[in-house]
Amino acid sequence: MANDKTILSETLCNLQKLSPHRLSPHLEALLQHSIVYEEKLTKLCWEIYRCTDNLEELEQRLTELSDAGELYCMRRRTILDSMYGTTAANYARTGVTFPQKADISQDIQISHDALTNTLRLVMPELLPFKGKWSVYLPDKIRCALEKFEQEYQHRGGGKLKISPAFVLFIHHYGEEARARSLYRDYDNQEYSCVLNALHSTQIFNDSAATFINTQMAVPDDRSFTEIVITEVKRMLEVVNALDLSLYTDSQCKRQIGSP
């Protein structure tokens, strides 16, 4: 980690010696934020190592670590969007189109079954701690949904609407997580932020009279989060198709991130 910090510092120093460039301020900001994050990450990792016997302090430090990553990501995205805007403005003079923002939809897979009008999103696990920022995954979901909606309308699908909607969060737990009983309480800010991101394209209405929202856990060969958005009339069909064995397993009692 020390070597990475040295490389970042040397790169920043070398960049500052070069002739000024329209993107130099953005690149310098990216490097400076990376250096600060590396320093904070090192400090937090040592603190976490030293407080493993104090569960309350450990959860606090893990939450701080999660926040540090989220804040780092948010700042980098802000800088990158500014850099994209600067580049797009420069290319506009030449008649060449350049995106205003970076595509951050990677790791979010979206599929739509037209027959059942069911939307499925597969993504990394939701964050388990009650952090202050919670922007990494929700921003990716929002970007992926906007991209999906554009492609859906381009194919002649019009405006996708699912109402009244059943929105189900399915937490898939891999073998390692099940063996260690790492079942988490997601009734936190990350969960709410993801729900707001899902609602950003108005595919469904989020009033009490127009949608039902719940979450479940299932065993799988790897850990990830899946979200199913379908019509309320298909709710029981979706739930009955799931493996509910975790709810009868006496070992599934320990939760991480519980209030």
PDB file of C-alpha atoms in Angstrom:
ATOM      1  CA  MET A   1       0.000   0.000   0.000  1.00  0.00           C
ATOM      2  CA  ALA A   2       2.917   2.301   0.766  1.00  0.00           C
ATOM      3  CA  ASN A   3       4.290   1.661  -2.709  1.00  0.00           C
ATOM      4  CA  ASP A   4       0.923   2.602  -4.255  1.00  0.00           C
ATOM      5  CA  LYS A   5       0.941   5.854  -2.308  1.00  0.00           C
ATOM      6  CA  THR A   6       4.492   6.597  -3.517  1.00  0.00           C
ATOM      7  CA  ILE A   7       3.474   5.968  -7.116  1.00  0.00           C
ATOM      8  CA  LEU A   8       0.435   8.256  -6.730  1.00  0.00           C
ATOM      9  CA  SER A   9       2.530  11.025  -5.166  1.00  0.00           C
ATOM     10  CA  GLU A  10       5.239  10.727  -7.828  1.00  0.00           C
ATOM     11  CA  THR A  11       2.623  10.765 -10.606  1.00  0.00           C
ATOM     12  CA  LEU A  12       1.017  13.892  -9.164  1.00  0.00           C
ATOM     13  CA  CYS A  13       4.429  15.578  -8.848  1.00  0.00           C
ATOM     14  CA  ASN A  14       5.357  14.706 -12.441  1.00  0.00           C
ATOM     15  CA  LEU A  15       1.976  15.855 -13.751  1.00  0.00           C
ATOM     16  CA  GLN A  16       2.368  19.232 -12.059  1.00  0.00           C
ATOM     17  CA  LYS A  17       5.697  19.725 -13.838  1.00  0.00           C
ATOM     18  CA  LEU A  18       4.130  19.325 -17.277  1.00  0.00           C
ATOM     19  CA  SER A  19       2.737  22.129 -19.417  1.00  0.00           C
ATOM     20  CA  PRO A  20      -0.816  23.095 -18.323  1.00  0.00           C
ATOM     21  CA  HIS A  21      -3.583  21.152 -20.074  1.00  0.00           C
ATOM     22  CA  ARG A  22      -7.345  21.634 -20.036  1.00  0.00           C
ATOM     23  CA  LEU A  23      -7.740  18.376 -18.125  1.00  0.00           C
ATOM     24  CA  SER A  24      -4.839  18.913 -15.728  1.00  0.00           C
ATOM     25  CA  PRO A  25      -6.993  20.245 -12.821  1.00  0.00           C
ATOM     26  CA  HIS A  26      -9.261  17.182 -13.023  1.00  0.00           C
ATOM     27  CA  LEU A  27      -6.361  14.733 -13.162  1.00  0.00           C
ATOM     28  CA  GLU A  28      -4.605  16.449 -10.266  1.00  0.00           C
ATOM     29  CA  ALA A  29      -7.808  16.306  -8.200  1.00  0.00           C
ATOM     30  CA  LEU A  30      -8.209  12.582  -8.939  1.00  0.00           C
ATOM     31  CA  LEU A  31      -4.661  11.876  -7.777  1.00  0.00           C
ATOM     32  CA  GLN A  32      -4.971  14.055  -4.668  1.00  0.00           C
ATOM     33  CA  HIS A  33      -8.215  12.339  -3.620  1.00  0.00           C
ATOM     34  CA  SER A  34      -6.601   8.942  -4.218  1.00  0.00           C
ATOM     35  CA  ILE A  35      -3.666   9.829  -1.959  1.00  0.00           C
ATOM     36  CA  VAL A  36      -5.987  10.997   0.836  1.00  0.00           C
ATOM     37  CA  TYR A  37      -8.100   7.851   0.505  1.00  0.00           C
ATOM     38  CA  GLU A  38      -5.035   5.573   0.677  1.00  0.00           C
ATOM     39  CA  GLU A  39      -3.941   7.292   3.883  1.00  0.00           C
ATOM     40  CA  LYS A  40      -7.390   6.979   5.453  1.00  0.00           C
ATOM     41  CA  LEU A  41      -7.719   3.373   4.342  1.00  0.00           C
ATOM     42  CA  THR A  42      -4.399   2.438   5.946  1.00  0.00           C
ATOM     43  CA  LYS A  43      -5.395   4.068   9.244  1.00  0.00           C
ATOM     44  CA  LEU A  44      -8.826   2.418   9.332  1.00  0.00           C
ATOM     45  CA  CYS A  45      -7.435  -1.022   8.521  1.00  0.00           C
ATOM     46  CA  TRP A  46      -5.040  -0.845  11.453  1.00  0.00           C
ATOM     47  CA  GLU A  47      -7.834   0.344  13.748  1.00  0.00           C
ATOM     48  CA  ILE A  48     -10.076  -2.519  12.624  1.00  0.00           C
ATOM     49  CA  TYR A  49      -7.288  -5.023  13.253  1.00  0.00           C
ATOM     50  CA  ARG A  50      -6.782  -3.722  16.792  1.00  0.00           C
ATOM     51  CA  CYS A  51     -10.478  -3.703  17.822  1.00  0.00           C
ATOM     52  CA  THR A  52     -11.619  -7.139  16.654  1.00  0.00           C
ATOM     53  CA  ASP A  53     -12.561  -8.103  20.250  1.00  0.00           C
ATOM     54  CA  ASN A  54     -14.836  -5.080  20.705  1.00  0.00           C
ATOM     55  CA  LEU A  55     -17.855  -5.739  18.500  1.00  0.00           C
ATOM     56  CA  GLU A  56     -19.426  -2.294  18.964  1.00  0.00           C
ATOM     57  CA  GLU A  57     -16.196  -0.503  18.038  1.00  0.00           C
ATOM     58  CA  LEU A  58     -15.586  -2.954  15.200  1.00  0.00           C
ATOM     59  CA  GLU A  59     -18.966  -2.172  13.630  1.00  0.00           C
ATOM     60  CA  GLN A  60     -18.270   1.554  13.964  1.00  0.00           C
ATOM     61  CA  ARG A  61     -14.882   1.201  12.248  1.00  0.00           C
ATOM     62  CA  LEU A  62     -16.349  -0.965   9.494  1.00  0.00           C
ATOM     63  CA  THR A  63     -19.035   1.659   8.910  1.00  0.00           C
ATOM     64  CA  GLU A  64     -16.326   4.332   8.687  1.00  0.00           C
ATOM     65  CA  LEU A  65     -14.471   2.157   6.184  1.00  0.00           C
ATOM     66  CA  SER A  66     -17.645   1.786   4.132  1.00  0.00           C
ATOM     67  CA  ASP A  67     -18.252   5.557   4.268  1.00  0.00           C
ATOM     68  CA  ALA A  68     -14.671   6.257   3.204  1.00  0.00           C
ATOM     69  CA  GLY A  69     -15.120   4.089   0.125  1.00  0.00           C
ATOM     70  CA  GLU A  70     -18.480   5.639  -0.741  1.00  0.00           C
ATOM     71  CA  LEU A  71     -17.188   9.196  -0.330  1.00  0.00           C
ATOM     72  CA  TYR A  72     -14.100   8.394  -2.386  1.00  0.00           C
ATOM     73  CA  CYS A  73     -16.295   6.976  -5.147  1.00  0.00           C
ATOM     74  CA  MET A  74     -18.668   9.955  -5.058  1.00  0.00           C
ATOM     75  CA  ARG A  75     -15.846  12.484  -5.320  1.00  0.00           C
ATOM     76  CA  ARG A  76     -14.181  10.615  -8.172  1.00  0.00           C
ATOM     77  CA  ARG A  77     -17.447  10.422 -10.097  1.00  0.00           C
ATOM     78  CA  THR A  78     -18.001  14.163  -9.625  1.00  0.00           C
ATOM     79  CA  ILE A  79     -14.530  14.912 -10.954  1.00  0.00           C
ATOM     80  CA  LEU A  80     -14.879  12.469 -13.849  1.00  0.00           C
ATOM     81  CA  ASP A  81     -18.257  13.934 -14.844  1.00  0.00           C
ATOM     82  CA  SER A  82     -16.641  17.376 -14.849  1.00  0.00           C
ATOM     83  CA  MET A  83     -13.811  16.013 -16.983  1.00  0.00           C
ATOM     84  CA  TYR A  84     -16.286  14.439 -19.389  1.00  0.00           C
ATOM     85  CA  GLY A  85     -18.159  17.758 -19.620  1.00  0.00           C
ATOM     86  CA  THR A  86     -14.960  19.647 -20.399  1.00  0.00           C
ATOM     87  CA  THR A  87     -14.024  17.128 -23.097  1.00  0.00           C
ATOM     88  CA  ALA A  88     -17.534  17.113 -24.583  1.00  0.00           C
ATOM     89  CA  ALA A  89     -17.545  20.928 -24.799  1.00  0.00           C
ATOM     90  CA  ASN A  90     -14.205  20.853 -26.610  1.00  0.00           C
ATOM     91  CA  TYR A  91     -15.350  18.225 -29.123  1.00  0.00           C
ATOM     92  CA  ALA A  92     -18.655  20.062 -29.696  1.00  0.00           C
ATOM     93  CA  ARG A  93     -16.732  22.734 -31.601  1.00  0.00           C
ATOM     94  CA  THR A  94     -15.580  20.089 -34.078  1.00  0.00           C
ATOM     95  CA  GLY A  95     -19.020  18.509 -34.498  1.00  0.00           C
ATOM     96  CA  VAL A  96     -17.943  15.269 -32.796  1.00  0.00           C
ATOM     97  CA  THR A  97     -20.335  13.899 -30.151  1.00  0.00           C
ATOM     98  CA  PHE A  98     -18.787  12.962 -26.797  1.00  0.00           C
ATOM     99  CA  PRO A  99     -20.792  11.680 -23.780  1.00  0.00           C
ATOM    100  CA  GLN A 100     -21.440  14.215 -21.011  1.00  0.00           C
ATOM    101  CA  LYS A 101     -21.090  11.572 -18.299  1.00  0.00           C
ATOM    102  CA  ALA A 102     -19.275   8.296 -17.862  1.00  0.00           C
ATOM    103  CA  ASP A 103     -21.203   5.039 -18.213  1.00  0.00           C
ATOM    104  CA  ILE A 104     -21.101   3.495 -14.732  1.00  0.00           C
ATOM    105  CA  SER A 105     -23.665   0.751 -15.359  1.00  0.00           C
ATOM    106  CA  GLN A 106     -21.082  -2.051 -15.201  1.00  0.00           C
ATOM    107  CA  ASP A 107     -21.906  -4.981 -12.874  1.00  0.00           C
ATOM    108  CA  ILE A 108     -25.655  -4.260 -13.114  1.00  0.00           C
ATOM    109  CA  GLN A 109     -27.455  -6.758 -15.355  1.00  0.00           C
ATOM    110  CA  ILE A 110     -31.034  -5.933 -16.363  1.00  0.00           C
ATOM    111  CA  SER A 111     -33.473  -8.166 -18.205  1.00  0.00           C
ATOM    112  CA  HIS A 112     -37.162  -7.765 -19.058  1.00  0.00           C
ATOM    113  CA  ASP A 113     -39.656 -10.547 -19.735  1.00  0.00           C
ATOM    114  CA  ALA A 114     -42.281  -9.004 -21.986  1.00  0.00           C
ATOM    115  CA  LEU A 115     -44.634 -11.960 -21.544  1.00  0.00           C
ATOM    116  CA  THR A 116     -44.928 -11.485 -17.767  1.00  0.00           C
ATOM    117  CA  ASN A 117     -43.875  -7.810 -17.730  1.00  0.00           C
ATOM    118  CA  THR A 118     -41.176  -8.655 -15.193  1.00  0.00           C
ATOM    119  CA  LEU A 119     -37.978  -6.671 -14.741  1.00  0.00           C
ATOM    120  CA  ARG A 120     -34.965  -8.335 -13.109  1.00  0.00           C
ATOM    121  CA  LEU A 121     -31.806  -6.639 -11.901  1.00  0.00           C
ATOM    122  CA  VAL A 122     -28.737  -8.575 -10.769  1.00  0.00           C
ATOM    123  CA  MET A 123     -26.028  -6.671  -8.927  1.00  0.00           C
ATOM    124  CA  PRO A 124     -23.325  -6.960  -6.258  1.00  0.00           C
ATOM    125  CA  GLU A 125     -24.375  -7.341  -2.635  1.00  0.00           C
ATOM    126  CA  LEU A 126     -25.922  -4.344  -0.912  1.00  0.00           C
ATOM    127  CA  LEU A 127     -23.663  -2.696   1.627  1.00  0.00           C
ATOM    128  CA  PRO A 128     -24.265  -4.054   5.139  1.00  0.00           C
ATOM    129  CA  PHE A 129     -23.555  -0.970   7.235  1.00  0.00           C
ATOM    130  CA  LYS A 130     -25.510   2.179   8.049  1.00  0.00           C
ATOM    131  CA  GLY A 131     -23.208   4.626   6.320  1.00  0.00           C
ATOM    132  CA  LYS A 132     -23.891   8.293   5.642  1.00  0.00           C
ATOM    133  CA  TRP A 133     -23.267   8.328   1.883  1.00  0.00           C
ATOM    134  CA  SER A 134     -24.569   5.147   0.213  1.00  0.00           C
ATOM    135  CA  VAL A 135     -23.979   6.340  -3.344  1.00  0.00           C
ATOM    136  CA  TYR A 136     -21.880   3.664  -5.038  1.00  0.00           C
ATOM    137  CA  LEU A 137     -24.463   1.018  -5.891  1.00  0.00           C
ATOM    138  CA  PRO A 138     -27.532   3.319  -6.180  1.00  0.00           C
ATOM    139  CA  ASP A 139     -25.766   5.534  -8.727  1.00  0.00           C
ATOM    140  CA  LYS A 140     -24.823   2.473 -10.784  1.00  0.00           C
ATOM    141  CA  ILE A 141     -28.423   1.234 -10.656  1.00  0.00           C
ATOM    142  CA  ARG A 142     -29.770   4.618 -11.720  1.00  0.00           C
ATOM    143  CA  CYS A 143     -27.332   4.786 -14.644  1.00  0.00           C
ATOM    144  CA  ALA A 144     -28.109   1.196 -15.709  1.00  0.00           C
ATOM    145  CA  LEU A 145     -31.876   1.808 -15.601  1.00  0.00           C
ATOM    146  CA  GLU A 146     -31.597   4.995 -17.643  1.00  0.00           C
ATOM    147  CA  LYS A 147     -29.498   3.134 -20.206  1.00  0.00           C
ATOM    148  CA  PHE A 148     -31.972   0.224 -20.264  1.00  0.00           C
ATOM    149  CA  GLU A 149     -34.957   2.551 -20.688  1.00  0.00           C
ATOM    150  CA  GLN A 150     -33.315   4.336 -23.629  1.00  0.00           C
ATOM    151  CA  GLU A 151     -32.586   1.015 -25.334  1.00  0.00           C
ATOM    152  CA  TYR A 152     -36.094  -0.277 -24.542  1.00  0.00           C
ATOM    153  CA  GLN A 153     -37.733   2.777 -26.103  1.00  0.00           C
ATOM    154  CA  HIS A 154     -35.335   2.648 -29.067  1.00  0.00           C
ATOM    155  CA  ARG A 155     -36.584  -0.889 -29.775  1.00  0.00           C
ATOM    156  CA  GLY A 156     -40.114   0.505 -29.942  1.00  0.00           C
ATOM    157  CA  GLY A 157     -41.188  -0.567 -26.502  1.00  0.00           C
ATOM    158  CA  GLY A 158     -42.431   2.852 -25.473  1.00  0.00           C
ATOM    159  CA  LYS A 159     -42.452   3.787 -21.785  1.00  0.00           C
ATOM    160  CA  LEU A 160     -42.084   0.714 -19.562  1.00  0.00           C
ATOM    161  CA  LYS A 161     -44.613   0.782 -16.752  1.00  0.00           C
ATOM    162  CA  ILE A 162     -45.316  -1.848 -14.099  1.00  0.00           C
ATOM    163  CA  SER A 163     -48.277  -0.986 -11.881  1.00  0.00           C
ATOM    164  CA  PRO A 164     -49.379  -1.939  -9.352  1.00  0.00           C
ATOM    165  CA  ALA A 165     -45.917  -3.316  -8.721  1.00  0.00           C
ATOM    166  CA  PHE A 166     -44.395  -5.961  -6.506  1.00  0.00           C
ATOM    167  CA  VAL A 167     -40.737  -5.077  -5.791  1.00  0.00           C
ATOM    168  CA  LEU A 168     -38.788  -7.947  -4.245  1.00  0.00           C
ATOM    169  CA  PHE A 169     -35.187  -7.743  -3.021  1.00  0.00           C
ATOM    170  CA  ILE A 170     -33.649 -11.235  -3.079  1.00  0.00           C
ATOM    171  CA  HIS A 171     -30.395 -11.606  -1.144  1.00  0.00           C
ATOM    172  CA  HIS A 172     -28.507 -14.613  -2.508  1.00  0.00           C
ATOM    173  CA  TYR A 173     -26.058 -16.086   0.003  1.00  0.00           C
ATOM    174  CA  GLY A 174     -23.135 -18.186  -1.197  1.00  0.00           C
ATOM    175  CA  GLU A 175     -21.797 -21.251   0.568  1.00  0.00           C
ATOM    176  CA  GLU A 176     -19.146 -19.321   2.508  1.00  0.00           C
ATOM    177  CA  ALA A 177     -21.666 -16.794   3.847  1.00  0.00           C
ATOM    178  CA  ARG A 178     -24.037 -19.604   4.854  1.00  0.00           C
ATOM    179  CA  ALA A 179     -21.270 -21.574   6.554  1.00  0.00           C
ATOM    180  CA  ARG A 180     -20.381 -18.534   8.656  1.00  0.00           C
ATOM    181  CA  SER A 181     -24.037 -17.529   9.183  1.00  0.00           C
ATOM    182  CA  LEU A 182     -23.374 -14.080   7.738  1.00  0.00           C
ATOM    183  CA  TYR A 183     -26.963 -12.936   7.304  1.00  0.00           C
ATOM    184  CA  ARG A 184     -27.377  -9.194   7.331  1.00  0.00           C
ATOM    185  CA  ASP A 185     -30.066  -6.743   8.348  1.00  0.00           C
ATOM    186  CA  TYR A 186     -30.606  -4.514   5.315  1.00  0.00           C
ATOM    187  CA  ASP A 187     -33.241  -2.287   6.898  1.00  0.00           C
ATOM    188  CA  ASN A 188     -30.899   0.680   6.528  1.00  0.00           C
ATOM    189  CA  GLN A 189     -30.014   3.652   4.380  1.00  0.00           C
ATOM    190  CA  GLU A 190     -28.419   1.607   1.609  1.00  0.00           C
ATOM    191  CA  TYR A 191     -31.667  -0.309   1.129  1.00  0.00           C
ATOM    192  CA  SER A 192     -33.683   2.929   0.939  1.00  0.00           C
ATOM    193  CA  CYS A 193     -31.202   4.515  -1.470  1.00  0.00           C
ATOM    194  CA  VAL A 194     -31.385   1.513  -3.785  1.00  0.00           C
ATOM    195  CA  LEU A 195     -35.190   1.631  -3.697  1.00  0.00           C
ATOM    196  CA  ASN A 196     -35.088   5.336  -4.612  1.00  0.00           C
ATOM    197  CA  ALA A 197     -32.685   4.554  -7.470  1.00  0.00           C
ATOM    198  CA  LEU A 198     -35.089   1.901  -8.761  1.00  0.00           C
ATOM    199  CA  HIS A 199     -37.889   4.462  -8.723  1.00  0.00           C
ATOM    200  CA  SER A 200     -35.812   7.107 -10.542  1.00  0.00           C
ATOM    201  CA  THR A 201     -37.088   6.178 -14.014  1.00  0.00           C
ATOM    202  CA  GLN A 202     -40.721   5.971 -12.842  1.00  0.00           C
ATOM    203  CA  ILE A 203     -41.103   2.369 -13.995  1.00  0.00           C
ATOM    204  CA  PHE A 204     -43.349   1.883 -10.971  1.00  0.00           C
ATOM    205  CA  ASN A 205     -45.134   4.216  -8.549  1.00  0.00           C
ATOM    206  CA  ASP A 206     -43.904   4.067  -4.960  1.00  0.00           C
ATOM    207  CA  SER A 207     -47.058   5.021  -3.083  1.00  0.00           C
ATOM    208  CA  ALA A 208     -48.531   2.584  -0.567  1.00  0.00           C
ATOM    209  CA  ALA A 209     -51.532   1.990  -2.811  1.00  0.00           C
ATOM    210  CA  THR A 210     -49.527   1.180  -5.938  1.00  0.00           C
ATOM    211  CA  PHE A 211     -46.661  -1.077  -4.873  1.00  0.00           C
ATOM    212  CA  ILE A 212     -45.635  -3.748  -2.384  1.00  0.00           C
ATOM    213  CA  ASN A 213     -41.996  -4.011  -1.333  1.00  0.00           C
ATOM    214  CA  THR A 214     -40.273  -6.741   0.663  1.00  0.00           C
ATOM    215  CA  GLN A 215     -37.001  -8.688   0.860  1.00  0.00           C
ATOM    216  CA  MET A 216     -36.055 -12.340   1.156  1.00  0.00           C
ATOM    217  CA  ALA A 217     -32.943 -14.524   1.388  1.00  0.00           C
ATOM    218  CA  VAL A 218     -32.087 -17.640  -0.631  1.00  0.00           C
ATOM    219  CA  PRO A 219     -29.110 -20.018  -0.757  1.00  0.00           C
ATOM    220  CA  ASP A 220     -26.970 -19.952  -3.887  1.00  0.00           C
ATOM    221  CA  ASP A 221     -23.490 -20.780  -5.169  1.00  0.00           C
ATOM    222  CA  ARG A 222     -22.374 -17.150  -4.782  1.00  0.00           C
ATOM    223  CA  SER A 223     -23.482 -14.025  -2.935  1.00  0.00           C
ATOM    224  CA  PHE A 224     -25.246 -11.243  -4.818  1.00  0.00           C
ATOM    225  CA  THR A 225     -28.421  -9.152  -4.783  1.00  0.00           C
ATOM    226  CA  GLU A 226     -31.303  -9.644  -7.203  1.00  0.00           C
ATOM    227  CA  ILE A 227     -34.322  -7.381  -7.543  1.00  0.00           C
ATOM    228  CA  VAL A 228     -37.545  -8.470  -9.200  1.00  0.00           C
ATOM    229  CA  ILE A 229     -40.136  -5.895 -10.274  1.00  0.00           C
ATOM    230  CA  THR A 230     -43.375  -7.409 -11.520  1.00  0.00           C
ATOM    231  CA  GLU A 231     -47.116  -6.913 -11.332  1.00  0.00           C
ATOM    232  CA  VAL A 232     -48.740  -7.538  -7.947  1.00  0.00           C
ATOM    233  CA  LYS A 233     -50.876 -10.329  -9.375  1.00  0.00           C
ATOM    234  CA  ARG A 234     -47.689 -12.358  -9.938  1.00  0.00           C
ATOM    235  CA  MET A 235     -46.415 -11.864  -6.372  1.00  0.00           C
ATOM    236  CA  LEU A 236     -47.210 -15.358  -5.059  1.00  0.00           C
ATOM    237  CA  GLU A 237     -45.900 -16.971  -8.225  1.00  0.00           C
ATOM    238  CA  VAL A 238     -42.528 -15.247  -7.775  1.00  0.00           C
ATOM    239  CA  VAL A 239     -42.241 -16.025  -4.054  1.00  0.00           C
ATOM    240  CA  ASN A 240     -43.318 -19.664  -4.422  1.00  0.00           C
ATOM    241  CA  ALA A 241     -40.570 -20.220  -7.006  1.00  0.00           C
ATOM    242  CA  LEU A 242     -37.861 -19.352  -4.433  1.00  0.00           C
ATOM    243  CA  ASP A 243     -35.900 -21.722  -2.216  1.00  0.00           C
ATOM    244  CA  LEU A 244     -37.145 -20.901   1.292  1.00  0.00           C
ATOM    245  CA  SER A 245     -34.903 -23.368   3.124  1.00  0.00           C
ATOM    246  CA  LEU A 246     -32.973 -20.607   4.920  1.00  0.00           C
ATOM    247  CA  TYR A 247     -36.100 -19.758   6.895  1.00  0.00           C
ATOM    248  CA  THR A 248     -36.234 -23.240   8.395  1.00  0.00           C
ATOM    249  CA  ASP A 249     -32.486 -23.418   9.144  1.00  0.00           C
ATOM    250  CA  SER A 250     -31.840 -22.935  12.858  1.00  0.00           C
ATOM    251  CA  GLN A 251     -28.372 -21.581  12.061  1.00  0.00           C
ATOM    252  CA  CYS A 252     -29.770 -18.530  10.269  1.00  0.00           C
ATOM    253  CA  LYS A 253     -30.033 -16.425  13.389  1.00  0.00           C
ATOM    254  CA  ARG A 254     -26.919 -14.303  13.421  1.00  0.00           C
ATOM    255  CA  GLN A 255     -27.180 -10.961  11.616  1.00  0.00           C
ATOM    256  CA  ILE A 256     -24.518  -8.390  10.826  1.00  0.00           C
ATOM    257  CA  GLY A 257     -25.330  -4.694  10.777  1.00  0.00           C
ATOM    258  CA  SER A 258     -28.381  -5.056  13.016  1.00  0.00           C
ATOM    259  CA  PRO A 259     -29.447  -1.905  14.899  1.00  0.00           C
TER     260      PRO A 259
END
